[in-house]
C-alpha positions as a printed NumPy array, in Angstrom:
array([[ -2.273, -28.141, -13.969],
       [ -1.328, -24.712, -12.608],
       [  1.858, -24.521, -10.597],
       [  0.461, -21.72 ,  -8.461],
       [ -2.581, -22.1  ,  -6.253],
       [ -2.316, -18.917,  -4.184],
       [ -1.683, -15.458,  -5.62 ],
       [ -0.942, -12.556,  -3.276],
       [ -1.501,  -9.125,  -4.799],
       [ -0.088,  -5.922,  -3.451],
       [ -2.807,  -3.252,  -3.474],
       [ -1.415,   0.211,  -4.197],
       [ -0.254,   0.725,  -7.787],
       [ -0.826,  -2.975,  -8.43 ],
       [ -4.625,  -3.183,  -8.165],
       [ -5.614,   0.35 ,  -7.137],
       [ -4.141,   3.493,  -8.683],
       [ -2.517,   4.986,  -5.594],
       [ -0.867,   7.789,  -7.573],
       [ -4.302,   9.112,  -8.494],
       [ -5.62 ,   8.837,  -4.923],
       [ -2.507,  10.396,  -3.44 ],
       [ -2.549,  13.334,  -5.841],
       [ -6.171,  14.177,  -5.077],
       [ -5.556,  13.995,  -1.324],
       [ -2.365,  16.057,  -1.591],
       [ -4.165,  18.798,  -3.509],
       [ -6.472,  19.199,  -0.503],
       [ -3.55 ,  19.511,   1.926],
       [ -1.508,  21.835,  -0.267],
       [ -4.383,  24.22 ,  -0.945],
       [ -5.413,  24.209,   2.721],
       [ -1.974,  25.554,   3.645],
       [ -1.992,  27.989,   0.728],
       [  1.002,  26.481,  -1.016],
       [  1.277,  26.511,  -4.807],
       [  0.327,  23.213,  -6.396],
       [  3.264,  22.472,  -8.693],
       [  5.839,  19.775,  -9.465],
       [  8.375,  21.148,  -6.985],
       [  5.908,  21.026,  -4.094],
       [  4.832,  17.478,  -4.962],
       [  8.463,  16.378,  -5.357],
       [  9.275,  17.797,  -1.929],
       [  6.511,  15.776,  -0.262],
       [  7.344,  12.6  ,  -2.185],
       [ 11.038,  12.84 ,  -1.297],
       [ 10.221,  13.024,   2.42 ],
       [  7.53 ,  10.349,   2.22 ],
       [  9.703,   7.899,   0.232],
       [ 12.624,   8.334,   2.634],
       [ 10.414,   7.587,   5.63 ],
       [  8.838,   4.518,   3.993],
       [ 12.298,   3.16 ,   3.099],
       [ 13.366,   3.641,   6.716],
       [ 10.242,   1.769,   7.808],
       [ 10.972,  -1.096,   5.384],
       [ 14.469,  -1.331,   6.899],
       [ 13.013,  -1.433,  10.412],
       [ 14.623,   1.881,  11.428],
       [ 11.374,   3.642,  12.345],
       [  7.792,   2.668,  13.112],
       [  4.657,   3.069,  10.995],
       [  3.399,   5.583,  13.559],
       [  6.507,   7.707,  13.033],
       [  5.953,   7.714,   9.268],
       [  2.335,   8.791,   9.581],
       [  2.8  ,  11.414,  12.275],
       [  5.939,  13.121,  10.936],
       [  5.769,  13.131,   7.127],
       [  3.484,  16.162,   6.906],
       [  5.14 ,  18.101,   9.71 ],
       [  8.505,  17.62 ,   7.955],
       [  6.994,  18.552,   4.606],
       [  5.317,  21.739,   5.867],
       [  8.417,  22.694,   7.841],
       [ 10.239,  23.09 ,   4.52 ],
       [  7.865,  25.984,   3.826],
       [  8.197,  27.458,   7.347],
       [  4.822,  26.139,   8.456],
       [  4.792,  24.662,  11.96 ],
       [  1.927,  22.167,  12.136],
       [  1.086,  19.005,  14.037],
       [  1.846,  16.096,  11.71 ],
       [ -0.825,  13.821,  13.173],
       [ -3.485,  16.492,  12.614],
       [ -2.533,  16.898,   8.941],
       [ -2.306,  13.124,   8.509],
       [ -5.89 ,  12.747,   9.735],
       [ -7.074,  15.291,   7.177],
       [ -5.04 ,  13.649,   4.414],
       [ -6.418,  10.231,   5.386],
       [-10.011,  11.492,   5.055],
       [ -9.359,  12.424,   1.441],
       [ -7.181,   9.384,   0.677],
       [ -9.955,   7.085,   1.859],
       [-12.1  ,   8.33 ,  -1.016],
       [ -9.622,   7.205,  -3.707],
       [-10.464,   3.89 ,  -5.334],
       [ -9.586,   4.224,  -9.027],
       [ -8.251,   0.902, -10.324],
       [ -5.213,   0.362, -12.514],
       [ -6.064,  -0.436, -16.115],
       [ -7.608,  -3.908, -16.631],
       [ -7.575,  -4.779, -12.903],
       [-11.21 ,  -5.937, -12.985],
       [-10.632,  -8.033, -16.105],
       [ -7.529,  -9.683, -14.653],
       [ -9.142, -10.53 , -11.318],
       [-12.287, -11.77 , -13.02 ],
       [-10.278, -14.072, -15.308],
       [ -8.17 , -15.459, -12.455],
       [-11.163, -15.98 , -10.169],
       [-12.77 , -18.212, -12.803],
       [ -9.781, -20.534, -12.654],
       [ -8.457, -22.511,  -9.702],
       [ -6.485, -19.662,  -8.117],
       [ -7.104, -18.354,  -4.62 ],
       [ -6.489, -14.607,  -4.532],
       [ -5.341, -12.49 ,  -1.588],
       [ -4.272,  -8.939,  -0.851],
       [ -0.928,  -8.433,   0.909],
       [ -0.383,  -4.709,   1.477],
       [  1.584,  -2.289,   3.594],
       [ -1.1  ,   0.126,   4.646],
       [ -3.684,   1.33 ,   7.122],
       [ -6.473,  -1.216,   7.587],
       [ -9.447,   1.157,   7.541],
       [ -8.154,   2.98 ,   4.461],
       [ -7.262,  -0.103,   2.441],
       [-10.495,  -1.936,   3.21 ],
       [-12.662,   1.06 ,   2.315],
       [-10.844,   1.738,  -0.955],
       [-11.062,  -1.919,  -2.004],
       [-14.761,  -2.056,  -1.091],
       [-15.516,   1.188,  -2.943],
       [-13.733,  -0.162,  -6.034],
       [-16.06 ,  -3.206,  -5.841],
       [-13.101,  -5.589,  -5.798],
       [-13.408,  -7.019,  -2.288],
       [-15.289, -10.1  ,  -3.468],
       [-12.382, -11.369,  -5.542],
       [-10.169, -11.963,  -2.512],
       [-10.262, -14.815,  -0.037],
       [ -8.49 , -12.764,   2.61 ],
       [ -6.878,  -9.346,   3.108],
       [ -3.479,  -9.157,   4.799],
       [ -2.748,  -5.568,   5.842],
       [  0.47 ,  -4.666,   7.614],
       [ -1.133,  -2.409,  10.228],
       [ -3.37 ,  -5.28 ,  11.352],
       [ -0.617,  -7.897,  11.162],
       [  2.099,  -5.969,  12.947],
       [  4.677,  -6.547,  10.186],
       [  5.614,  -4.614,   7.038],
       [  6.888,  -6.   ,   3.766],
       [  9.724,  -6.904,   3.191],
       [  9.944,  -8.314,   6.728],
       [  9.8  , -12.119,   6.396],
       [  7.301, -12.231,   9.266],
       [  4.747, -10.493,   7.031],
       [  4.844, -13.553,   4.782],
       [  5.164, -16.093,   7.591],
       [  1.963, -14.63 ,   9.01 ],
       [  0.25 , -15.371,   5.68 ],
       [  1.709, -18.883,   5.496],
       [  0.346, -19.643,   8.98 ],
       [ -3.06 , -18.069,   8.318],
       [ -3.493, -20.102,   5.126],
       [ -1.825, -23.243,   6.516],
       [  0.579, -23.315,   3.569],
       [  3.482, -25.728,   3.569],
       [  4.374, -25.717,  -0.15 ],
       [  5.856, -22.305,  -0.92 ],
       [  6.167, -23.157,  -4.612],
       [  2.358, -22.85 ,  -4.819],
       [  2.497, -19.128,  -3.956],
       [  3.088, -16.139,  -6.221],
       [  3.546, -12.539,  -5.041],
       [  2.578,  -9.755,  -7.476],
       [  3.566,  -6.184,  -6.656],
       [  5.078,  -2.936,  -7.86 ],
       [  7.858,  -2.2  ,  -5.363],
       [ 11.229,  -3.877,  -5.601],
       [ 12.114,  -2.953,  -2.015],
       [  8.975,  -4.348,  -0.379],
       [  6.925,  -6.709,  -2.571],
       [  9.734,  -8.294,  -4.556],
       [ 12.439,  -8.248,  -1.878],
       [  9.955,  -9.564,   0.658],
       [  9.051, -12.512,  -1.556],
       [ 12.718, -13.223,  -2.236],
       [ 13.437, -13.11 ,   1.507],
       [ 11.09 , -16.044,   2.113],
       [ 11.751, -17.965,  -1.114],
       [  8.509, -17.511,  -3.02 ],
       [  8.136, -16.53 ,  -6.678],
       [  7.284, -12.948,  -7.505],
       [  6.333, -10.662, -10.384]])
């Protein structure tokens, strides 16, 4: 008999290849503002973006602040004064199109769905974007429920993100849950914070 009954998957870089989607969306932004597309430019954006997401995970800033300032801060490094929310909306249009899966994602989900596991998505993200990408990847049907931070009001690793899931699924036995994700600071730390197993 399986120990786990409920498996919560992170979405980006666990099921869907976010690096691919992000790169394609970034190319659109970078070329629009006539910046050279090279490793230094990408590194500059990623440094700013990662710092803001870490601050969000620590509860120091809000999701809205991440989304409305990351591009204004990025472009400011190249002496371009632009409204961050405006650039974010453009970026989001392109990001929404990205739905490439990580290798063997379909095979894994198909194998698990044929057993007695109940599968869920637990992601920090924007609801409209995450739902569209999952639907376009034709993976939506594998999951019983999607838990998306924007819709829940809590971000991983905040324990309330997981408590929300426990309540929604009426789960009392935490040993029956497994969290699978790619980020130590959100997926893994979040699971540890509430005492559930994680990979």
